[in-house]
mmCIF file of C-alpha atoms and ligand atoms in Angstrom:
data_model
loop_
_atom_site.group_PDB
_atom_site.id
_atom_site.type_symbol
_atom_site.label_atom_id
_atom_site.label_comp_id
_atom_site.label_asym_id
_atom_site.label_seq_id
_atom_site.Cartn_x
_atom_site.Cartn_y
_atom_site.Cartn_z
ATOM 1 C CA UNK A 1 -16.298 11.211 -2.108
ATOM 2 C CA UNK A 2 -13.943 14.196 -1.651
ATOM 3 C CA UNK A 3 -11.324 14.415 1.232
ATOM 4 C CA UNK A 4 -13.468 17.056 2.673
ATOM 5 C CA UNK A 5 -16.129 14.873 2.946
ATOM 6 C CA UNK A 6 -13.929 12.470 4.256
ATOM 7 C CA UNK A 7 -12.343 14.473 6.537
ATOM 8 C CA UNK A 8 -16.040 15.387 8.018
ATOM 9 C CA UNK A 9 -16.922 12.215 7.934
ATOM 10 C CA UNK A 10 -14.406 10.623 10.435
ATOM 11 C CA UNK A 11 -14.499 13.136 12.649
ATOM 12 C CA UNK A 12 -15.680 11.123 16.125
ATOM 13 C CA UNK A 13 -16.922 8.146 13.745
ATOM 14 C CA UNK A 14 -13.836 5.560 14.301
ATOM 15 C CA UNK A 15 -12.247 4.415 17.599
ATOM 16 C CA UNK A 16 -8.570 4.891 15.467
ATOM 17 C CA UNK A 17 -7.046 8.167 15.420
ATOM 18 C CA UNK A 18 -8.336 10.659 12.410
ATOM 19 C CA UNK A 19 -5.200 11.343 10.960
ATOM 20 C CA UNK A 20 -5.910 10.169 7.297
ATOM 21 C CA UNK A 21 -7.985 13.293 5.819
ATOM 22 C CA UNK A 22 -5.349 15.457 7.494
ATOM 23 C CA UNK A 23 -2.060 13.591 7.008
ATOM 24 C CA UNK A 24 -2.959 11.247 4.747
ATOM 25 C CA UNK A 25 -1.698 8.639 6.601
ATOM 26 C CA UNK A 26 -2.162 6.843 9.830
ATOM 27 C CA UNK A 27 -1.579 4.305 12.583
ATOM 28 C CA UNK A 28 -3.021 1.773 14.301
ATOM 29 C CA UNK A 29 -1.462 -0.400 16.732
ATOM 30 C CA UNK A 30 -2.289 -4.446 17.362
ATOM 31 C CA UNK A 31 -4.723 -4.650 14.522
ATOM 32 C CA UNK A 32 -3.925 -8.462 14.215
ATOM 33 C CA UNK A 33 -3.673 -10.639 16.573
ATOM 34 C CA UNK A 34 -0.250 -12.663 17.778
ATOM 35 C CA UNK A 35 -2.487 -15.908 16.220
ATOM 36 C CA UNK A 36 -3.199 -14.156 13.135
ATOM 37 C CA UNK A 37 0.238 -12.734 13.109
ATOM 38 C CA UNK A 38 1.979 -16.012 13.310
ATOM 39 C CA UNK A 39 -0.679 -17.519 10.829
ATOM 40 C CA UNK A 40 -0.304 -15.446 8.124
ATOM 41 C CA UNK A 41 3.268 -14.796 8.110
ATOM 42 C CA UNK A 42 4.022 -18.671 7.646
ATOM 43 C CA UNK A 43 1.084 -18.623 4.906
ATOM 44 C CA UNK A 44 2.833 -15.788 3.417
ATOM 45 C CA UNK A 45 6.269 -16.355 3.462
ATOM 46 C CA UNK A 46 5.881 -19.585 2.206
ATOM 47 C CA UNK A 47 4.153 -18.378 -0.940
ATOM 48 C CA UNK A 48 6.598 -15.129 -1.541
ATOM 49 C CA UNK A 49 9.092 -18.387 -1.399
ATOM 50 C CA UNK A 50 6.908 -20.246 -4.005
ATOM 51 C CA UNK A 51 6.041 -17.510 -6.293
ATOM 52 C CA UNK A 52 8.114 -14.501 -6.476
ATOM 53 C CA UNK A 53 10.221 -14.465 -9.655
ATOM 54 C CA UNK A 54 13.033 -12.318 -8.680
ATOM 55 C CA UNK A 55 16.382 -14.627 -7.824
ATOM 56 C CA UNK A 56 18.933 -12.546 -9.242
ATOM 57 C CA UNK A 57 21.298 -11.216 -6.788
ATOM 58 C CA UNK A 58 20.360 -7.566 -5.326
ATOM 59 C CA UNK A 59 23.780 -6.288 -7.159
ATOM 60 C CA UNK A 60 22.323 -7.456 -9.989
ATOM 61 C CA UNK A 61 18.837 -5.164 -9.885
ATOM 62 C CA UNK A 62 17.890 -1.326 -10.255
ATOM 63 C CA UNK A 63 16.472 0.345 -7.855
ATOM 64 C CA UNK A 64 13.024 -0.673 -7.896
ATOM 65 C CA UNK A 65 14.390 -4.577 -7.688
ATOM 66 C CA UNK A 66 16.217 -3.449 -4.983
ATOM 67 C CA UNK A 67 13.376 -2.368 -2.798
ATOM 68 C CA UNK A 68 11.664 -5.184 -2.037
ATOM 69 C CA UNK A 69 10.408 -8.414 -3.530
ATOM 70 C CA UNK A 70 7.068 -8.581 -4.473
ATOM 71 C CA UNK A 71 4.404 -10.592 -5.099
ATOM 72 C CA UNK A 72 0.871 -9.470 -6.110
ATOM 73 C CA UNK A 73 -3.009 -11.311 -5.558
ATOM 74 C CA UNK A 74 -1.364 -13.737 -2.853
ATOM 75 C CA UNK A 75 -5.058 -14.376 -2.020
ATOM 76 C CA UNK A 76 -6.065 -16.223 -5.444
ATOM 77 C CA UNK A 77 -3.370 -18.215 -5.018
ATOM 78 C CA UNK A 78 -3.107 -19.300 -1.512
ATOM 79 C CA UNK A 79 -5.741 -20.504 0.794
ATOM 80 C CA UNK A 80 -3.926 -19.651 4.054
ATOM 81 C CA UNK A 81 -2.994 -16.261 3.055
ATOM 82 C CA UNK A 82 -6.557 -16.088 1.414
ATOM 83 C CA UNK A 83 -8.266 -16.214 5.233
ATOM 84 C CA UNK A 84 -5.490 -13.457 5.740
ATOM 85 C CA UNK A 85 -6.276 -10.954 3.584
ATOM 86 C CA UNK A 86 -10.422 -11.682 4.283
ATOM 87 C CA UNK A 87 -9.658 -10.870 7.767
ATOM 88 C CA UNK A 88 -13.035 -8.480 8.548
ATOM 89 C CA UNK A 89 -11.162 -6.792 10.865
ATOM 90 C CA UNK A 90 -8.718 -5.223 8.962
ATOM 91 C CA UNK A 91 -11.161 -4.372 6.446
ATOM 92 C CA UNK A 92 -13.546 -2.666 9.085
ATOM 93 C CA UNK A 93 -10.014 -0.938 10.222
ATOM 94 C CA UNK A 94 -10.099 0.396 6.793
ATOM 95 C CA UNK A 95 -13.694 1.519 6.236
ATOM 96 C CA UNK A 96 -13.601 3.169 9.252
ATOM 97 C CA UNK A 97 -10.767 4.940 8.745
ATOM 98 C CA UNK A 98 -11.798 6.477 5.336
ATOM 99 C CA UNK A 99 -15.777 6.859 6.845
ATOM 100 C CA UNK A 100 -17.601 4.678 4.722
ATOM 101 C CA UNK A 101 -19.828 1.772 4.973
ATOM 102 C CA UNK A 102 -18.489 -0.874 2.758
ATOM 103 C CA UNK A 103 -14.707 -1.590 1.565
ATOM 104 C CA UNK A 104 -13.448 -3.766 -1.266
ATOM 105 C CA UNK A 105 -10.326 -5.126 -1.947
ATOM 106 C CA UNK A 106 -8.206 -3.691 -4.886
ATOM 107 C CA UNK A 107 -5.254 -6.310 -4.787
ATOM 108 C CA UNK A 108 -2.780 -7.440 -1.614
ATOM 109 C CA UNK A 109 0.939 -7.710 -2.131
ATOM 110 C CA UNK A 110 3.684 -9.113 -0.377
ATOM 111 C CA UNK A 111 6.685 -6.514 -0.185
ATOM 112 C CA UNK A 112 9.424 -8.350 1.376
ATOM 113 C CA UNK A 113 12.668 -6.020 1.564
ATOM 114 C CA UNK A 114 15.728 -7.914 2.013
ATOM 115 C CA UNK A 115 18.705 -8.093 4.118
ATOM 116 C CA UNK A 116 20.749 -5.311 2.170
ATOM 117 C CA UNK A 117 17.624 -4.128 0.497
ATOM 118 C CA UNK A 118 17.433 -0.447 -0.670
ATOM 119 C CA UNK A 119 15.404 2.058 0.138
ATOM 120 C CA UNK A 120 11.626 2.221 -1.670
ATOM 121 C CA UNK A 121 11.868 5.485 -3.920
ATOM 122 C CA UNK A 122 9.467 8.266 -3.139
ATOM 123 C CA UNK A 123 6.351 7.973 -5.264
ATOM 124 C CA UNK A 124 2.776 7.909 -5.349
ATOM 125 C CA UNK A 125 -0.030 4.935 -5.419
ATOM 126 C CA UNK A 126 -2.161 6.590 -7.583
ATOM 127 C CA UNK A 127 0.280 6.995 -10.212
ATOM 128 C CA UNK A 128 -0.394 3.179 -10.958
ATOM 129 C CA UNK A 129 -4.513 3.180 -10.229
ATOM 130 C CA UNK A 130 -6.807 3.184 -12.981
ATOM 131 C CA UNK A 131 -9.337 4.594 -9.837
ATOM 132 C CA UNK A 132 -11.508 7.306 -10.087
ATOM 133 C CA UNK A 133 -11.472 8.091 -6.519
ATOM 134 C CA UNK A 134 -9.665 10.114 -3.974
ATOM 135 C CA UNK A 135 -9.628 7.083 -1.205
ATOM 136 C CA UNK A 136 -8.176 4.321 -1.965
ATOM 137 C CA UNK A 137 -5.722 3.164 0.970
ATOM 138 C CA UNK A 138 -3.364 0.856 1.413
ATOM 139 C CA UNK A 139 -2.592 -1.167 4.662
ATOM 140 C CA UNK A 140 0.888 -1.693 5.369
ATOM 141 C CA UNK A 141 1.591 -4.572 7.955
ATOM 142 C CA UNK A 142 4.413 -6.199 9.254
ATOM 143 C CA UNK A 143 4.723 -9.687 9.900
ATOM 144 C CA UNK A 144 7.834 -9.547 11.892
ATOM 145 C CA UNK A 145 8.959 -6.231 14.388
ATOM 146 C CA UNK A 146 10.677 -3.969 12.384
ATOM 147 C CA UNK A 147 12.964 -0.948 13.654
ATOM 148 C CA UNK A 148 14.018 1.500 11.759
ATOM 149 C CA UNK A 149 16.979 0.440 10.518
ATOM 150 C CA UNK A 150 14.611 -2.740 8.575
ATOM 151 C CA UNK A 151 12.882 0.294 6.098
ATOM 152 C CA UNK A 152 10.092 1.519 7.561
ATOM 153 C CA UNK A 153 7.555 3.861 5.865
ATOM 154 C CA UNK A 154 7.708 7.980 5.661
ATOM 155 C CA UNK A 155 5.495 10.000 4.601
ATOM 156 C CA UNK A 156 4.971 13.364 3.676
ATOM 157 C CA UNK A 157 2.286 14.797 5.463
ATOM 158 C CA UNK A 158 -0.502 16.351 3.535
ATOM 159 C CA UNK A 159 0.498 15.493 -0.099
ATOM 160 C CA UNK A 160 -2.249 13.825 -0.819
ATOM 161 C CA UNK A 161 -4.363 17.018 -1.074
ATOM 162 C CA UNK A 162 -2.689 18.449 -3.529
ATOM 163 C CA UNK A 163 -3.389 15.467 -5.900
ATOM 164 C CA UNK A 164 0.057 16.392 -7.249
ATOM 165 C CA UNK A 165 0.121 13.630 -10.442
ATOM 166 C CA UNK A 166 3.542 13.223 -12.193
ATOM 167 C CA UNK A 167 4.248 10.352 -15.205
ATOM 168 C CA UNK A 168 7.241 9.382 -13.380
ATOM 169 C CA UNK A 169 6.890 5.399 -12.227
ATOM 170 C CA UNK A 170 8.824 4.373 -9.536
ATOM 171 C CA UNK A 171 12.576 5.080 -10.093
ATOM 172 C CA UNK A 172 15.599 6.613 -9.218
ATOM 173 C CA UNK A 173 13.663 9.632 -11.289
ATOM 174 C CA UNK A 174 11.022 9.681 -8.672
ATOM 175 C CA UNK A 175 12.715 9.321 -5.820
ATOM 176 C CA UNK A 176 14.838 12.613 -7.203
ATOM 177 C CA UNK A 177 12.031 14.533 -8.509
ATOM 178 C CA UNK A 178 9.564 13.613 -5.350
ATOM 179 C CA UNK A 179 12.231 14.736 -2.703
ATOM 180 C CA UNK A 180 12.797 18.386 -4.540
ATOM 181 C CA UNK A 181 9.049 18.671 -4.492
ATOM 182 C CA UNK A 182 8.377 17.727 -0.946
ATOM 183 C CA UNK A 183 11.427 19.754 0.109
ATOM 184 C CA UNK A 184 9.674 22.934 -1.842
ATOM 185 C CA UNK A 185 6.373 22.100 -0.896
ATOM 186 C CA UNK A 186 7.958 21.962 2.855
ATOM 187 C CA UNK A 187 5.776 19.198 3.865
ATOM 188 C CA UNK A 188 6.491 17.741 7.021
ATOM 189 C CA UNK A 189 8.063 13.771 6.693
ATOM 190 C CA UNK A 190 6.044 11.428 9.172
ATOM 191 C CA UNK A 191 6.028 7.850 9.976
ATOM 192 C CA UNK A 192 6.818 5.099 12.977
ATOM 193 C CA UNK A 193 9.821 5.051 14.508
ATOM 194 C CA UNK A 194 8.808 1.340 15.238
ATOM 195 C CA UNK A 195 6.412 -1.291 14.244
ATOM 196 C CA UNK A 196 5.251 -4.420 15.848
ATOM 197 C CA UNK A 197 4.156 -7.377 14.116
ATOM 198 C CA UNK A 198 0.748 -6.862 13.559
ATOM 199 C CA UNK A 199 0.421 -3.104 13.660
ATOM 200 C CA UNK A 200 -0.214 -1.584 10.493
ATOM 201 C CA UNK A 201 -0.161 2.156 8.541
ATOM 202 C CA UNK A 202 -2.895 3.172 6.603
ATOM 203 C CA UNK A 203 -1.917 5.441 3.631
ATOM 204 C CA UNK A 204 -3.992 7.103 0.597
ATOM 205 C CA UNK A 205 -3.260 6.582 -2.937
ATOM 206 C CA UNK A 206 -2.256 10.315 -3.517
ATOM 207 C CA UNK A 207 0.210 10.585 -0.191
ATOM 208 C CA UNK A 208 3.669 10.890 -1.543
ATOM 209 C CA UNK A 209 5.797 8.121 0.743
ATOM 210 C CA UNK A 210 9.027 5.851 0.185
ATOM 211 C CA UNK A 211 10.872 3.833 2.917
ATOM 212 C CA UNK A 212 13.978 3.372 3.950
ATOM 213 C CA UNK A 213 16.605 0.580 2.853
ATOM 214 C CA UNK A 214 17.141 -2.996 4.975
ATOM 215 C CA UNK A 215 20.437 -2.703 6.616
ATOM 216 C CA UNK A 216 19.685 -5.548 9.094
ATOM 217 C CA UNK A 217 22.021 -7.974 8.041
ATOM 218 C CA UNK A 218 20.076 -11.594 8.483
ATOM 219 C CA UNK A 219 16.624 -10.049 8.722
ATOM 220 C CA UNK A 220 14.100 -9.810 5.838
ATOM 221 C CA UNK A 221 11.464 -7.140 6.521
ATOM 222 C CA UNK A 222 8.622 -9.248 5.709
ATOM 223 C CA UNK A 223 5.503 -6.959 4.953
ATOM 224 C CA UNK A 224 1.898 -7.684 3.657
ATOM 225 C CA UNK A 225 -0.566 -5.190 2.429
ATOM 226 C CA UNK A 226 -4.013 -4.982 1.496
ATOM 227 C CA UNK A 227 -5.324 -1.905 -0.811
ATOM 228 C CA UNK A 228 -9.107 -1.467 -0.056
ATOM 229 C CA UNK A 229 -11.473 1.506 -1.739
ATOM 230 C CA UNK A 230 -14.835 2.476 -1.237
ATOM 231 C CA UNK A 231 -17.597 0.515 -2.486
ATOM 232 C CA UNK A 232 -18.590 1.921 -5.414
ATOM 233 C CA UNK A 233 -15.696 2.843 -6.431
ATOM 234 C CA UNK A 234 -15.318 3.721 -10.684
ATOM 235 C CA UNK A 235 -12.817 3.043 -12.942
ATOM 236 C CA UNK A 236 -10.942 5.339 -14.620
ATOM 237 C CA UNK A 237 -9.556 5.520 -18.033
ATOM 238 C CA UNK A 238 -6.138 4.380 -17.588
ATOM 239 C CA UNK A 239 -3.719 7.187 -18.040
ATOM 240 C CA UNK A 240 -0.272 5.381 -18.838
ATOM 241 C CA UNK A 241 0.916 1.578 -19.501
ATOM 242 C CA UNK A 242 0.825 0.598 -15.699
ATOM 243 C CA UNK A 243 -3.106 1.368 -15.263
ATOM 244 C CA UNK A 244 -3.568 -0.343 -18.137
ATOM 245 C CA UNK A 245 -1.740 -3.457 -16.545
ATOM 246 C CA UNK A 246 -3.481 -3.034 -13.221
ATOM 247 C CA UNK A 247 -6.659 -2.586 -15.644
ATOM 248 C CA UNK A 248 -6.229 -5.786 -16.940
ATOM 249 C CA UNK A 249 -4.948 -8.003 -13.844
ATOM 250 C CA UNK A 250 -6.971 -6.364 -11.198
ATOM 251 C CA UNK A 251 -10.414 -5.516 -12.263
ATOM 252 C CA UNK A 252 -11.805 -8.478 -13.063
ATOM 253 C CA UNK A 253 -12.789 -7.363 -16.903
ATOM 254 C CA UNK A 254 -14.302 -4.418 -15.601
ATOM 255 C CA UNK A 255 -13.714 -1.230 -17.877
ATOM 256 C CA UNK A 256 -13.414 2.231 -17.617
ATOM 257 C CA UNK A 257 -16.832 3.814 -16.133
ATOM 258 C CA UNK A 258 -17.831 1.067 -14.653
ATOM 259 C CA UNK A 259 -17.414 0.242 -10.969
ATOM 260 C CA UNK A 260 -14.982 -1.577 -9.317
ATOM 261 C CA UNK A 261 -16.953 -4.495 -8.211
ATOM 262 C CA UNK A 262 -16.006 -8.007 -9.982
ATOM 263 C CA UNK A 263 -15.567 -11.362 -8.454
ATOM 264 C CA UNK A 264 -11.837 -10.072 -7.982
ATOM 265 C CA UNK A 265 -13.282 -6.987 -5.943
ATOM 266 C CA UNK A 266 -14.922 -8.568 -3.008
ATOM 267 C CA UNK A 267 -16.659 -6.753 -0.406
ATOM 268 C CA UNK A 268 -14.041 -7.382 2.460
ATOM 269 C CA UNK A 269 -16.510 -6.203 5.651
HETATM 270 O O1 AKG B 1 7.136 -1.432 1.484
HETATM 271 C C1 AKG B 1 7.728 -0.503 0.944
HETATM 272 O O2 AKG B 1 8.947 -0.376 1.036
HETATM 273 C C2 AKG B 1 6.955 0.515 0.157
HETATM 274 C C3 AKG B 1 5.514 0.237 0.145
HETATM 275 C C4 AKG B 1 4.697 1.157 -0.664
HETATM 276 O O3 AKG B 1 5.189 2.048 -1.321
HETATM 277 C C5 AKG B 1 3.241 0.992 -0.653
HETATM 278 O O4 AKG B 1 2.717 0.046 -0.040
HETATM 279 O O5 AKG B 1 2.557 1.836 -1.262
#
């Protein structure tokens, strides 16, 4: 499905805003509940705490490393955070959102940024996809309230349509080339001045976005997302090393041309 389609699609069809096939991002407050808030985030913490495999000391990272920790397919490896990530509503959230019937899950991943943290380069999603498709999204959540000062996500409104695809991974390259192009392209920079724990973004793989650094001083920003796509979704031929890595860990052994849709590729609603 195109974003036109989409964007005809959604129109009146979803009791969230329709901001995605415009912006290419959106908003929507309270999607989990306090419960499921509180839930997950001790399921999740505890298993960035068990399994992430950065320790060195921020000083001690590039840029990337400097962003966040992060820790990918939480939900093979954790039954807590495994109820979670299957939470129907979120996935609903999602297919609504994009105006289709059925969503899968892609992968999850914890991006925890920490006290001192820097900021996410610019960059785009789809850079690292091996997707054919223009509408795969990401939800962003966080676990804990986060101001703006904690790193919270921008995005530059519109990007997505232009499909703009660059081989630059994300870097202090990308966060260089990305803010010259946005800057040219004079789209406008968008995103929450606040979150609560529990409200989420919705962005599209194409939608060039980075986030600020962590200058609270004692407070992680502990974030979750969930990338869903269409059902149906097929894979693409993957264009550089990282698609062939997300090829390989994500897809269940499915291969270019064929869909999206192994045991690791649930139907989420
Ligand atoms: O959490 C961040 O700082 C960046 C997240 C991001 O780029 C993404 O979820 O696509």
């Amino acid at each position: 499905m195109t974003i036109e389609t989409l964007k005809a699609k959604t129109i009146a069809s979803t009791p969230h805003d329709h901001c995605l096939a415009e912006k290419g991002w959106t908003l929507v407050r309270g999607i989990a509940s306090s419960k499921e808030v509180e839930q997950g985030r001790k399921d999740i913490s505890a298993a960035v705490e068990r399994l992430a495999n950065e320790h060195r000391p921020l000083g001690d990272r590039d840029t990337y490393g400097k962003a966040f920790l992060q820790v990918t397919n939480l939900w093979r490896q954790d039954p807590g955070v495994k109820e979670f990530v299957f939470n129907g509503g979120f996935a609903q959230a999602a297919a609504d959102i994009l105006g289709v019937a059925r969503v899968r899950i892609y992968h999850d991943q914890a991006l925890f940024k920490e006290p001192g943290g820097g900021p996410t380069p610019w960059h785009q999603d789809m850079y690292y996809w091996p997707l054919a498709t223009e509408m795969a999204v990401t939800m962003w959540m966080p676990l804990v309230d986060v101001t703006a000062d904690m790193g919270l996500m921008r995005f530059a409104e519109g990007s997505h349509k232009d499909q703009h695809r660059t081989d630059l991974e994300i870097s202090d390259e990308s966060n260089a080339y990305y803010s010259r192009f946005v800057n040219e392209k004079g789209y406008r920079i968008s995103g929450p001045d606040n979150l609560k724990a529990g409200d989420a973004t919705f962005h599209l793989g194409w939608t060039i976005h980075s986030a600020g650094p962590n200058h609270n001083a004692d407070r992680i920003r502990e974030v979750m997302t969930i990338i869903y796509i269409p059902d149906g979704t097929p894979i693409a031929k993957p264009a550089n090393p990282h698609q062939q890595a997300d090829l390989e860990a994500f897809l269940g052994g499915r291969q270019p041309d064929e869909l999206a849709d192994s045991e690791m590729n649930p139907i989420m609603n």
